[in-house]
Structures are given as C-alpha cells and as structure tokens.
Coordinates of C-alpha atoms in Angstrom, one line a residue:
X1 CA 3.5 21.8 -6.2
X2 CA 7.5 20.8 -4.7
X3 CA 9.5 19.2 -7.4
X4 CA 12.6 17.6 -5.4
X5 CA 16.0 15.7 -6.2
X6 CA 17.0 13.2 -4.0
X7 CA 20.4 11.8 -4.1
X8 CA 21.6 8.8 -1.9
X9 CA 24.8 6.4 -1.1
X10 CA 24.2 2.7 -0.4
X11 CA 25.9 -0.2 0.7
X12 CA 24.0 -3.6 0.7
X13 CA 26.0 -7.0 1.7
X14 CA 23.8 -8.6 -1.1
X15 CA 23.5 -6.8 -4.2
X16 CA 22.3 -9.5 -6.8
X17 CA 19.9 -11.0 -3.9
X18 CA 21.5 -14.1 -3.7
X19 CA 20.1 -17.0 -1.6
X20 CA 21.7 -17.6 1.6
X21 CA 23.2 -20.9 0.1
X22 CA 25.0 -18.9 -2.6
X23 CA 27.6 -16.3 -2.7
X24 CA 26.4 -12.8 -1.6
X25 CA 28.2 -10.4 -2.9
X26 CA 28.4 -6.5 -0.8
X27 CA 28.5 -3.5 -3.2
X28 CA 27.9 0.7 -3.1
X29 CA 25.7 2.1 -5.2
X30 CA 24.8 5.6 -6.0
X31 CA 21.0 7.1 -6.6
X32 CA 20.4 9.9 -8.0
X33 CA 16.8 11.1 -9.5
X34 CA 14.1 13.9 -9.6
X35 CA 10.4 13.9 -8.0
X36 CA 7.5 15.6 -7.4
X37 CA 4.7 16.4 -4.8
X38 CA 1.6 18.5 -5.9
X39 CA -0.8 18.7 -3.7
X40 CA -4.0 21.1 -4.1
X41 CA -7.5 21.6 -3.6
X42 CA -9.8 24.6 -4.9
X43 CA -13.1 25.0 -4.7
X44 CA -14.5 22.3 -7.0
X45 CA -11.1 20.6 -7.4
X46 CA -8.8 18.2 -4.9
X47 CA -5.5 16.4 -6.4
X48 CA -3.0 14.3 -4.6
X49 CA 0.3 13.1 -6.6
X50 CA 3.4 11.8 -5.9
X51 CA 5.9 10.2 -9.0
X52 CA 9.3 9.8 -8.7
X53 CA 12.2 8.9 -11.2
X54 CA 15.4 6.9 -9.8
X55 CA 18.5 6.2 -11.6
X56 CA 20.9 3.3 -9.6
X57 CA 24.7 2.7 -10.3
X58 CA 26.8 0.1 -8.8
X59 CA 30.5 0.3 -8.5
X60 CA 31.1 -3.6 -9.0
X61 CA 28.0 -5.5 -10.2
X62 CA 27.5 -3.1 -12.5
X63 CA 24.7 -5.5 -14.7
X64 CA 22.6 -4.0 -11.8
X65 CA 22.2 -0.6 -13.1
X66 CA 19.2 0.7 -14.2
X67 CA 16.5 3.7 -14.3
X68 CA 13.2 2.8 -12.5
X69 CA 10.4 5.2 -11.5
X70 CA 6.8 5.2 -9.8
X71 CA 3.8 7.6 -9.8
X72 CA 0.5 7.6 -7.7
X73 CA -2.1 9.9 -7.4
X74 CA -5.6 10.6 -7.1
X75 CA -8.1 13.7 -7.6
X76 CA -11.8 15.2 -8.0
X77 CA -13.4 17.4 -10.2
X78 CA -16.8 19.0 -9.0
X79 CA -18.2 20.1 -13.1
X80 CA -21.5 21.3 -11.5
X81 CA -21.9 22.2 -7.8
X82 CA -23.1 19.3 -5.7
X83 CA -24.0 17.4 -9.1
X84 CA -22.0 16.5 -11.5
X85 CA -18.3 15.2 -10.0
X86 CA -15.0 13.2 -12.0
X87 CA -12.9 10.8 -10.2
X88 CA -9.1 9.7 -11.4
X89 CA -6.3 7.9 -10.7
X90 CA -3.1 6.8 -11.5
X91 CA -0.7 4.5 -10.3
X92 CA 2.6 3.3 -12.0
X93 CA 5.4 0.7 -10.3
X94 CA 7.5 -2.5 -10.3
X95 CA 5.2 -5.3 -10.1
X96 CA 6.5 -8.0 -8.4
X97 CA 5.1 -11.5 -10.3
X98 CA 5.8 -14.1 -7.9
X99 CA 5.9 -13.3 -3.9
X100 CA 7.6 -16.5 -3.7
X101 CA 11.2 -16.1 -6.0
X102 CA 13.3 -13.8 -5.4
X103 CA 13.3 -10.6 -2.6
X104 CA 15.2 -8.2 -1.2
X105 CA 14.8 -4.9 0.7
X106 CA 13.7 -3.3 -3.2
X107 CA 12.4 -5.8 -5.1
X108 CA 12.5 -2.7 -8.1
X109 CA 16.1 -2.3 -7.8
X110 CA 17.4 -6.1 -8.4
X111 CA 14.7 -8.7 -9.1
X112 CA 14.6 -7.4 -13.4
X113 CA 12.9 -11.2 -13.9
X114 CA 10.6 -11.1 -11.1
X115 CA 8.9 -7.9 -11.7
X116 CA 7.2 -5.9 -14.8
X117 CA 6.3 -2.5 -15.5
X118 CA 2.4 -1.9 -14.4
X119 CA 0.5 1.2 -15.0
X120 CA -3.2 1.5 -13.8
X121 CA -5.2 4.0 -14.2
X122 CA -9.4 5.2 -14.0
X123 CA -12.0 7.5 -14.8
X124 CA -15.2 8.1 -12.8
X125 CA -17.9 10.2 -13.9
X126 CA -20.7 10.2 -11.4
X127 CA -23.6 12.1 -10.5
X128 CA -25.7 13.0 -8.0
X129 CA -29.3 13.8 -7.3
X130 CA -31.8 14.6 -4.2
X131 CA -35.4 14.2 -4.5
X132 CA -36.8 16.5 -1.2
X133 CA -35.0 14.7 1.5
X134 CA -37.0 11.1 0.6
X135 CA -34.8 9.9 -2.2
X136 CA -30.9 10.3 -3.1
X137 CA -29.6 8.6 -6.4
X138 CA -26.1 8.2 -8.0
X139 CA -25.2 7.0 -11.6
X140 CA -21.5 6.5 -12.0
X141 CA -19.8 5.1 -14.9
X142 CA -15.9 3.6 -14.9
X143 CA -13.4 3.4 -17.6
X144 CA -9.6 2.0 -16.4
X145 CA -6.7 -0.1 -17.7
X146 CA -3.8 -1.6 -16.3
X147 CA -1.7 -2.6 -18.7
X148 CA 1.8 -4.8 -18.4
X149 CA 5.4 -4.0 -20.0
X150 CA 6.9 -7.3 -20.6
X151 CA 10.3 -5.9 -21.8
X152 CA 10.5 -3.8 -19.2
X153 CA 11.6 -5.5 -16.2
X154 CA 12.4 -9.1 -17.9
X155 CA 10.9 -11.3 -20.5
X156 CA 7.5 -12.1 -18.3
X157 CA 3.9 -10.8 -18.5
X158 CA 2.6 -13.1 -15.7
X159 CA -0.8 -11.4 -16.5
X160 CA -2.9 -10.0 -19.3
X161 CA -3.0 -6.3 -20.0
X162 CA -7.1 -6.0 -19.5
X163 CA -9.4 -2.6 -19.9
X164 CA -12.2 -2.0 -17.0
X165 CA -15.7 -0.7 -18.0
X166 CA -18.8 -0.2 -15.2
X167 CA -21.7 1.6 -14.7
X168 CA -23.8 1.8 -11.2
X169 CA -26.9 2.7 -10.6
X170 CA -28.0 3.2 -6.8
X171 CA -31.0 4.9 -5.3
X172 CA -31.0 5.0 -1.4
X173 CA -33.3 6.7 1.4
X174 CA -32.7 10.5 2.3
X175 CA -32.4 12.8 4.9
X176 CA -35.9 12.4 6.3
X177 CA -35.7 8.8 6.7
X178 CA -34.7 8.6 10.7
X179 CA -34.8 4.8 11.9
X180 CA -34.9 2.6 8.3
X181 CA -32.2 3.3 5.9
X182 CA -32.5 1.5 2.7
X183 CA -29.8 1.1 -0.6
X184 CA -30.7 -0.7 -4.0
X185 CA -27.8 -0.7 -6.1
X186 CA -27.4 -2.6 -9.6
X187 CA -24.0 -2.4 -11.8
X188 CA -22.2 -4.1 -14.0
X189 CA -18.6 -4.3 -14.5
X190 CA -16.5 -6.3 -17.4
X191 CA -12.6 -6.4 -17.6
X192 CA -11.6 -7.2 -21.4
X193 CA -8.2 -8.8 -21.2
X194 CA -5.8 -8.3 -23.9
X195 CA -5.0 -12.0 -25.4
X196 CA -5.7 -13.6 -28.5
X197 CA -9.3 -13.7 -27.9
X198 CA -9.8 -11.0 -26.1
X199 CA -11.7 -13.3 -23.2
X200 CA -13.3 -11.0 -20.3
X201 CA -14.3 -11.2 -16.8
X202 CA -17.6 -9.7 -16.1
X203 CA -19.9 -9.3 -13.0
X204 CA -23.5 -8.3 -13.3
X205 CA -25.4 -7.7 -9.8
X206 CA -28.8 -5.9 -7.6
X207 CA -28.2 -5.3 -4.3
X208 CA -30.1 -4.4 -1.4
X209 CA -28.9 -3.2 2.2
X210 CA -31.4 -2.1 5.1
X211 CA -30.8 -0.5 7.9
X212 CA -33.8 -0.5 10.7
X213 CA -32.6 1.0 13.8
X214 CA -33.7 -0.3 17.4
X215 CA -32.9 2.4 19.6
X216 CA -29.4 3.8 20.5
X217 CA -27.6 0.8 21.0
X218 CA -29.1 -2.1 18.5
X219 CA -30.1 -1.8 14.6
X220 CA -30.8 -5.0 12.3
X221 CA -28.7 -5.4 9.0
X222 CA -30.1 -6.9 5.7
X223 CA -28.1 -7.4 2.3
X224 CA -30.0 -9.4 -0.6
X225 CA -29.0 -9.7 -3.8
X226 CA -28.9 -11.4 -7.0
X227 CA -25.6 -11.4 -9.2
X228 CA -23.9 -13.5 -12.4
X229 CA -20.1 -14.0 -12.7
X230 CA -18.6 -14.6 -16.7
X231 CA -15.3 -15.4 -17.7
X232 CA -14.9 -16.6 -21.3
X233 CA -11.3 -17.6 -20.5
X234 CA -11.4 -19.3 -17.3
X235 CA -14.0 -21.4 -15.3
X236 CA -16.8 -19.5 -12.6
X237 CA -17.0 -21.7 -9.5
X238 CA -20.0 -23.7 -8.8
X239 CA -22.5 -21.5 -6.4
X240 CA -21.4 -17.9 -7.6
X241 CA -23.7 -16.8 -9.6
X242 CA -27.4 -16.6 -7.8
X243 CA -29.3 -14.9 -5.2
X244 CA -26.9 -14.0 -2.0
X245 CA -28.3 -12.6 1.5
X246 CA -26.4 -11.5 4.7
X247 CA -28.1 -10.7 8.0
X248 CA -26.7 -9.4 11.4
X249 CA -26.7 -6.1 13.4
X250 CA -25.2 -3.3 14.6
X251 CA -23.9 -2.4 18.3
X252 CA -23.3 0.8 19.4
X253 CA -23.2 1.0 23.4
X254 CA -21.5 4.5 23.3
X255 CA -20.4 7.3 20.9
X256 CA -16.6 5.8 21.3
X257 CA -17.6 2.4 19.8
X258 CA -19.8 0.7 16.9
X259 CA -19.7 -3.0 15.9
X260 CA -21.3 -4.3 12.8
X261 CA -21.6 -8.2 12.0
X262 CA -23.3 -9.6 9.1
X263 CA -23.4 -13.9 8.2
X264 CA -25.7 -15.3 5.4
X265 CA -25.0 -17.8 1.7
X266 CA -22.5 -16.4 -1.2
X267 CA -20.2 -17.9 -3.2
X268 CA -21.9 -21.6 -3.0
X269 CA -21.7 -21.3 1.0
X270 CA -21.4 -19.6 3.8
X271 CA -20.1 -16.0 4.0
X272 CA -19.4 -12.6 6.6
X273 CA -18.6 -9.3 6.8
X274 CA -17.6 -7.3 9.8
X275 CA -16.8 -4.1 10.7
X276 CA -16.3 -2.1 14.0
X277 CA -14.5 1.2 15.5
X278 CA -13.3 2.0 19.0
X279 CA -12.1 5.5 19.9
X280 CA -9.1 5.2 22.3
X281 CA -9.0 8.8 22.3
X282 CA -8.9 12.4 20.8
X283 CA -6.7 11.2 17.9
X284 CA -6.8 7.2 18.5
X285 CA -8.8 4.6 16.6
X286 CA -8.8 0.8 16.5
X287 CA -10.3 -0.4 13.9
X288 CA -11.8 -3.4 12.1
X289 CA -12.6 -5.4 9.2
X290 CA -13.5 -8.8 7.6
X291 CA -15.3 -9.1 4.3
X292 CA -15.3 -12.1 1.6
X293 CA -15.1 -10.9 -2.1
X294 CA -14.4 -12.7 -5.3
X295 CA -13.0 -11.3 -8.1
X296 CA -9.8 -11.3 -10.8
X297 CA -6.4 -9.9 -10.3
X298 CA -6.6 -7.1 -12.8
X299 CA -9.5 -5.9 -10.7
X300 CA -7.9 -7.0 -7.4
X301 CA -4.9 -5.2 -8.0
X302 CA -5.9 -2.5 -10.4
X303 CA -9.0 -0.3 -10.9
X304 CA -10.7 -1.4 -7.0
X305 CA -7.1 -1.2 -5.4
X306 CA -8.2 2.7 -5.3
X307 CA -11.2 2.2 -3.6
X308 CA -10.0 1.1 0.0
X309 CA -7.7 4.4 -0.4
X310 CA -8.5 7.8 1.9
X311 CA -6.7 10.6 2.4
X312 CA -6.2 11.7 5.9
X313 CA -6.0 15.1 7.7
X314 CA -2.2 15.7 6.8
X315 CA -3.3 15.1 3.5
X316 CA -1.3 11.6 3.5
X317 CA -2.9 8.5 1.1
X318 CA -3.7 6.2 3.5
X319 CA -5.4 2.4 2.9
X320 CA -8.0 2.6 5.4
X321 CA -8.1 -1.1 6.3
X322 CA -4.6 -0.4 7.7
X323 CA -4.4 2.9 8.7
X324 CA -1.1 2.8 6.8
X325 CA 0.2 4.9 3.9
X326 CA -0.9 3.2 0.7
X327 CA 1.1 1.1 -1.0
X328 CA 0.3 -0.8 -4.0
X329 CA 3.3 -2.6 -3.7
X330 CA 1.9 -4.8 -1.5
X331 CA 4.7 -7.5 -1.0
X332 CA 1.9 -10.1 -0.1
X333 CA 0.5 -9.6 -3.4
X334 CA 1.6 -11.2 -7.0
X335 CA 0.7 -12.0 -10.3
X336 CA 0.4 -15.8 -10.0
X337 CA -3.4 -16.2 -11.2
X338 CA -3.8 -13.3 -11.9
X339 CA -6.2 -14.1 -14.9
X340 CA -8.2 -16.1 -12.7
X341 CA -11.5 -15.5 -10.5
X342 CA -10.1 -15.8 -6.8
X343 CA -12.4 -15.8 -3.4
X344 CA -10.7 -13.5 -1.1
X345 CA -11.6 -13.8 2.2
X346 CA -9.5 -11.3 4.8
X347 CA -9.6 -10.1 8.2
X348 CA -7.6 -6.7 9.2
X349 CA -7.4 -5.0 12.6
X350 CA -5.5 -2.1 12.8
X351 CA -4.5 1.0 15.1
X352 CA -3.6 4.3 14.5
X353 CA -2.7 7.6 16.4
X354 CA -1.1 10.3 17.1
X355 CA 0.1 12.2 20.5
X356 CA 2.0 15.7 20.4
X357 CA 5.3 13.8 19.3
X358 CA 4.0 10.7 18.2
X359 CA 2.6 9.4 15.5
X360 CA 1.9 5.8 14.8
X361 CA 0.0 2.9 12.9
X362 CA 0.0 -0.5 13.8
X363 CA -2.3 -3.4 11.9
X364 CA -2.7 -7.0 11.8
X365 CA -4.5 -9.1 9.0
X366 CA -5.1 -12.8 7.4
X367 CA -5.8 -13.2 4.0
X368 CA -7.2 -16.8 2.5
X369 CA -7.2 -16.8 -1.5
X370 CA -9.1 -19.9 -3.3
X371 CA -8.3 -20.2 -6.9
X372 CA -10.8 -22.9 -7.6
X373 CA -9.9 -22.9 -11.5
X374 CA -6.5 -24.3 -10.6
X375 CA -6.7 -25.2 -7.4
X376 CA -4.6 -23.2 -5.6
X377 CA -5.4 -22.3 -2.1
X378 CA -3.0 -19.7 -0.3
X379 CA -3.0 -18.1 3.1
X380 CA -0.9 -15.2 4.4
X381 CA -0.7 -13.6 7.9
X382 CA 1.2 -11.3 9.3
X383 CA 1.2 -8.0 11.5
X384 CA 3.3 -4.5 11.1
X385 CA 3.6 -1.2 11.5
X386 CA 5.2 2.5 11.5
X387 CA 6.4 4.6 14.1
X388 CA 7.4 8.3 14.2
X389 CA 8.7 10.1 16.7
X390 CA 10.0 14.0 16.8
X391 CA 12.8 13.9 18.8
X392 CA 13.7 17.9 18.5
X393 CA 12.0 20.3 16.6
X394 CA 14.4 19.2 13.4
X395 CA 15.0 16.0 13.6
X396 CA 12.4 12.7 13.6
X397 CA 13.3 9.0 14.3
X398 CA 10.8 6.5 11.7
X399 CA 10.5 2.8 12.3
X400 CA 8.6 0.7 9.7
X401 CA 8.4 -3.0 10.1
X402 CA 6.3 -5.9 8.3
X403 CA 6.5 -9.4 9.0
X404 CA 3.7 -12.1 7.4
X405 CA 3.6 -15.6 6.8
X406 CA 2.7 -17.7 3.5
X407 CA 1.3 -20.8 3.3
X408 CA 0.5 -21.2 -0.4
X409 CA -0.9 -24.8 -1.8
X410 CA 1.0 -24.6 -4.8
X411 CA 3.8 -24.3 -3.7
X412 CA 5.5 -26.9 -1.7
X413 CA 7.2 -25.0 1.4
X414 CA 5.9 -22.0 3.6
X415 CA 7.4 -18.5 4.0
X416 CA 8.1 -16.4 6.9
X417 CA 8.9 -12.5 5.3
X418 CA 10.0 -10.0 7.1
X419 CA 10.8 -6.1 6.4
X420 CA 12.0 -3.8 8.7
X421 CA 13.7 -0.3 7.9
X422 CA 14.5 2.8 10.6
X423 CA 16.0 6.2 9.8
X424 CA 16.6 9.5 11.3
X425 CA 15.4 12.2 9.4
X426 CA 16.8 15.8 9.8
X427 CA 15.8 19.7 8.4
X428 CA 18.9 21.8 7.5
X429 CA 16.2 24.1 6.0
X430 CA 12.8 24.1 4.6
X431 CA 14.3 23.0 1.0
X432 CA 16.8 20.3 2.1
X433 CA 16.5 17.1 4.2
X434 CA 19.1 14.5 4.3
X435 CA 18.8 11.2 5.9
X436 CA 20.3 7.9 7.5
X437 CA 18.7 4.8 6.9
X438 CA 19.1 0.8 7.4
X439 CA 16.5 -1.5 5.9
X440 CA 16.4 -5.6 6.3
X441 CA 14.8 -8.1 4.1
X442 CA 14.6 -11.6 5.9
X443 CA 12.9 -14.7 4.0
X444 CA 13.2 -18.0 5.9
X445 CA 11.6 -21.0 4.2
X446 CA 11.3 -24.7 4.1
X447 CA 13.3 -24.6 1.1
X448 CA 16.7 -23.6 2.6
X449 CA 17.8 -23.1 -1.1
X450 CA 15.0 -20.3 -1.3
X451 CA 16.4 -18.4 2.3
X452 CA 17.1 -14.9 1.6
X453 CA 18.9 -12.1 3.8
X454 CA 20.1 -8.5 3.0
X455 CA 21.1 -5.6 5.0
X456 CA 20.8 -1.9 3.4
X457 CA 22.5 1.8 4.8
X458 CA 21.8 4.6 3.2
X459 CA 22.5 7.8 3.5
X460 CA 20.1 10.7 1.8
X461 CA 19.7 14.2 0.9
X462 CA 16.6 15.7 -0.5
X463 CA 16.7 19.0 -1.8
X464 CA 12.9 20.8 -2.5
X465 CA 12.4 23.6 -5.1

C-alpha cells in the first residue's frame, strides 16, 4: 500500500474551453489532493487499486473550481485451492456524455454539463472442476451496477442507472485431448435499467467452439451457436436472435507467430473475428484483433469494460487490445445511445515493448457502431501511443499522444481529435517525485463553431508515504 499527495501549478490559455470562435480566456490554477496505490498478492489473494481525490482552484474563473476524484481497481480471491475463486472490480470517473460537445485536455476539470459521475462495479463467483484430464467445467455467476449521478457533474443522466445479473455454464475438453479441443458454453445475462418501468436488456445464448488441429502449422475453427436478444425498452434488430456459425483456421508457421481468422452469419448477415500475434523479440509483440459484438452501453461501458483488462509483468492494468494502460475514459466513447442495442464492429492492431531504456506501446484501431433503433451509424479511427524513455538513472522523458477521427451519422460534421501530453519525470528520493508537463487538446471540425484548442503546463510534485 503507498498513499501519496500530489500537488500541482497550471496554466491553460483556455480555461472555460471555449471554441476557437469565442474568447479564450488563460488562467493558473492550483491542484492539490491525496491518493493511493495498493498493490498485493498472497497466496490465494491478488488486488490492484488506484483512486485518487483532486481539488482544483483557479485564480480568475473561479466558477471553475471544484473537487473531482476517480478510483479503479481489480482483485481475486482463491476461497478453496484451485476451486472455488471471487472476482471484483471497481471503477469510478467523469463520464463524458457526448464525444462531440465540448473538450479539452481534462474533460473532468471544465466540461460540468458534458460529464456525470459514473461508478461501476462487479462480483464474480466462479468455480472450477476437472474430471481426470477428459473434462474441465466452470460455473460463474455475475452481479454489477453502474449507476449515474445526475447532480453531480450537471443536470444530465444521458443514460439509465442499470444492475447486471449472469450466470455461465461451460464444459470444455481437458488435458488429455491433444489435436481436437472443444467448448460448449450457455449463459445468460440481463441488465435491469433504472426507469419508470424498469425495462431490461437481456441476452440468452449456447455456444460451441472446436478446435481440430492439422499438424504444426494448420488447425480448423468452428463456432455454432444459438442465442435470443430482449429489450423491453427498445427495438432488437431484425436477424439477431437465431442460430449463428463462424468458420476459419488457424496459422502458426513458427513459435514467433499465430494467425487466427474466422467468417460465417450473425447479427442478420455476415460476420468475422480475427486474431493473430508476432513476436519481434524477447520483450516485443504485435498484436491483433477484429471481432463483431452487439450489445448495450451499460454493458459496453460497464461490467464487460473489465474483461479486455490484463495486468502485465510490472503489475500495470493494461487493455490488451492496445497494449496500453487502461483507461475507461476512453475519449472515443459517450453516452449517446447508451440505452440502446448497438453492433460494434472494431479492428485494433497494436505494438508493444520494451528495450533496457525503453519502453513503448503503439496501436491503431477502427470502430463502426450501428444503432439500428435510431438509426445512427458512427465510425471512429485513429492511431496513438506512449513512449518512455530513462534518460539517467533519475530522471524519464513520457510521450503520450492520440489522434482519431469521427464520422458519426447523426451528427452533421466530422471530427478530427487529437491529444498529445509529454513530461519529464524526476526522483529526488524514493518518497517524492515532481514533474513538468505540457498537454494539447486539438478538435478541428466541419463546424468551425465547434473547433476547440488548449494548451496545458504543469508543474508537479508527488510526495509517497
């Protein structure tokens, strides 16, 4: 466990985030807050959190001050050895509602009525049995909510507060199977959103995947299924619900690289999934991904946010389509539909390393959204990344940047986004680190009235107990 205090000095040359065809006004502001790291792992227990509170005071604009906080973490409990095992999470921030208002380097700090307080958390029971090497099962259950404070961050809950429930059954082949693998999973999963009816989204489903394996190179990929989509407050596309197959195979000319393709009928047409690896080297991995999913954005957003999340060897949260650390904050993502059932269809190809001074993440990705209920079609590309490098043994230079593009059918213009931030980060001691940073927020648009631009320097100290 590290409980900190950070402190910080800021000067922005747009503090109220004002559109390049209005006034911007340049400010200093002070931070000041307390936080905390914990992370531990025994020997039937693993827990990773980080929450941080932040309280922000301007010397002019001073309508701007405020207290904002966020907290994200995740753990395991192992109740009986190699059985019985608990999964949680948590996850509390400034949700921004519509990707396409306001923006600036924090959209937390200034955009009150384009962001609300979310919370999400989950509970995962599962257990685990072996049946002589022929058989392995797994029962899981799922309890989560993410719930909405209106008054928190403005007058707006762009989404209903909505409670998860699930339970999974799946019974797969075991150690002594050598050449065909074989999965048969059933589940069912309802969100109950909090309206005046109390209207839920629920998704029932059986699915098979096989695995028969060639030789060393080729294996042949099966998925069949069968699944039902409900939503008593919205309408469930034509074609979802139904029997659904995918068929491909699997490459694997050498232990550096594995490519996996699959193509068959979902969703009332056609559908894919891909996924491959190549080792670059010792501690260098590209990596990618393309699946096709449908589903609300409580769940989107919430409870299965946590399931693309991995924790790698420095013990860092990383999203694993990326390579990046996570970040729930996606600025691609909003709240705009987010009580409706939306196709998601995405593609990400990322690369990640490390060298004795180095470390780095680069990734690419396109995302199509279909909101058949209202119509809205969106699609957002872009490509990013982070850079580290040790410069002496005390002092690292970071480089984050993020730039993607939105082309969103409800909406009459297009958006070109673009984040960038870069810092030098120094160790008087073990217990204190201070900081200089510079962060840009760029929006260009169609709209010329909707063109945003700030520039943020900060300087930091951090102070461990």
């Amino acid at each position: 466990m590290e409980p900190r205090v950070e402190t910080a000095i800021s000067a922005t040359d747009n503090a109220q985030g004002a559109t390049k065809a209005e006034k911007q006004d340049a400010d200093l502001f002070g931070t000041v807050g307390p936080g905390i790291n914990i992370l531990g792992e025994g020997a039937r227990v693993r827990l990773n959190f980080n929450g941080s509170v932040q309280y922000n005071k301007y010397l002019q604009e001073s309508d701007l001050d405020d207290a904002s906080g966020n907290a994200f973490g995740i753990g395991r409990v192992e109740l009986f050895e190699d059985r019985f095992f608990v999964d949680g999470n948590v996850n509390y921030r400034q949700q921004l509602i519509d990707r396409t208002a306001s923006g600036s380097t924090d959209n937390a700090r200034i955009d009150s009525e384009n962001t609300t307080d979310r919370f999400d958390y989950s509970i995962s029971p599962y257990y685990l049995e072996r049946f002589g090497g022929w058989v392995e099962t797994q029962t899981r259950g799922v309890f989560g909510q993410t719930l909405f404070d209106p008054l928190g961050r403005g007058d707006t809950r762009a989404s209903s507060n909505a409670t998860t429930v699930g339970l999974s059954q799946s019974v797969a082949s075991g150690a002594r199977f050598t050449s065909f693998f074989w999965n048969v999973t059933g589940e069912v999963n309802r969100s109950i959103r909090d309206d005046d009816d109390n209207t839920y989204f629920q998704v029932q489903r059986v699915t098979g995947d096989t695995e028969y394996v060639i030789n060393r190179t080729w294996a042949l990929l099966g998925t069949v299924g069968i699944e039902e989509y409900k939503d008593t407050g919205s309408t469930v596309p034509d074609g979802y619900n139904g029997v659904f197959w995918l068929v491909g195979a699997r490459w694997t000319p050498g232990p550096r690289t594995s490519l996996s393709a699959r193509v068959g009928r979902r969703f009332g047409g056609m559908s894919y999934a891909a996924e491959g690896s190549y080792i670059l080297g010792p501690t260098t991995t590209i990596s990618l991904s393309v699946d096709d999913t449908a589903t609300v954005g409580q769940a989107r957003n919430g409870v299965n946010f946590f399931n693309m999340l991995v924790e790698n060897e420095d013990g860092v949260i990383i999203d694993e389509t990326t390579g990046l650390p996570a970040d729930p904050n996606d600025p691609n993502d909003d709240l705009t539909n987010g009580d409706a059932i939306t196709r998601n269809r995405t593609i990400n190809l990322s690369l990640t390393g490390s060298t004795e001074r180095n470390d780095f993440s680069f990734f690419t990705f396109f995302t199509q959204r279909d909101t058949e209920a209202t119509g809205r079609e969106a699609r957002i590309s872009g490509l990013g990344g982070r850079f580290k490098r040790r410069l002496t043994p005390l002092l690292d230079w970071n480089v984050a940047a993020r730039t993607s593009y939105t082309d969103d059918d409800a909406i009459a213009n297009t958006y070109l986004t673009t984040n960038l931030g870069t810092s030098f980060d120094y160790r008087f001691s073990d217990s204190l680190t201070g900081s200089v940073e510079y962060s840009l927020f760029d929006r260009r648009s169609d709209d010329e009235t909707n063109e945003r631009q700030e520039n943020l320097v900060s300087v930091r100290l951090v102070k461990f107990f």
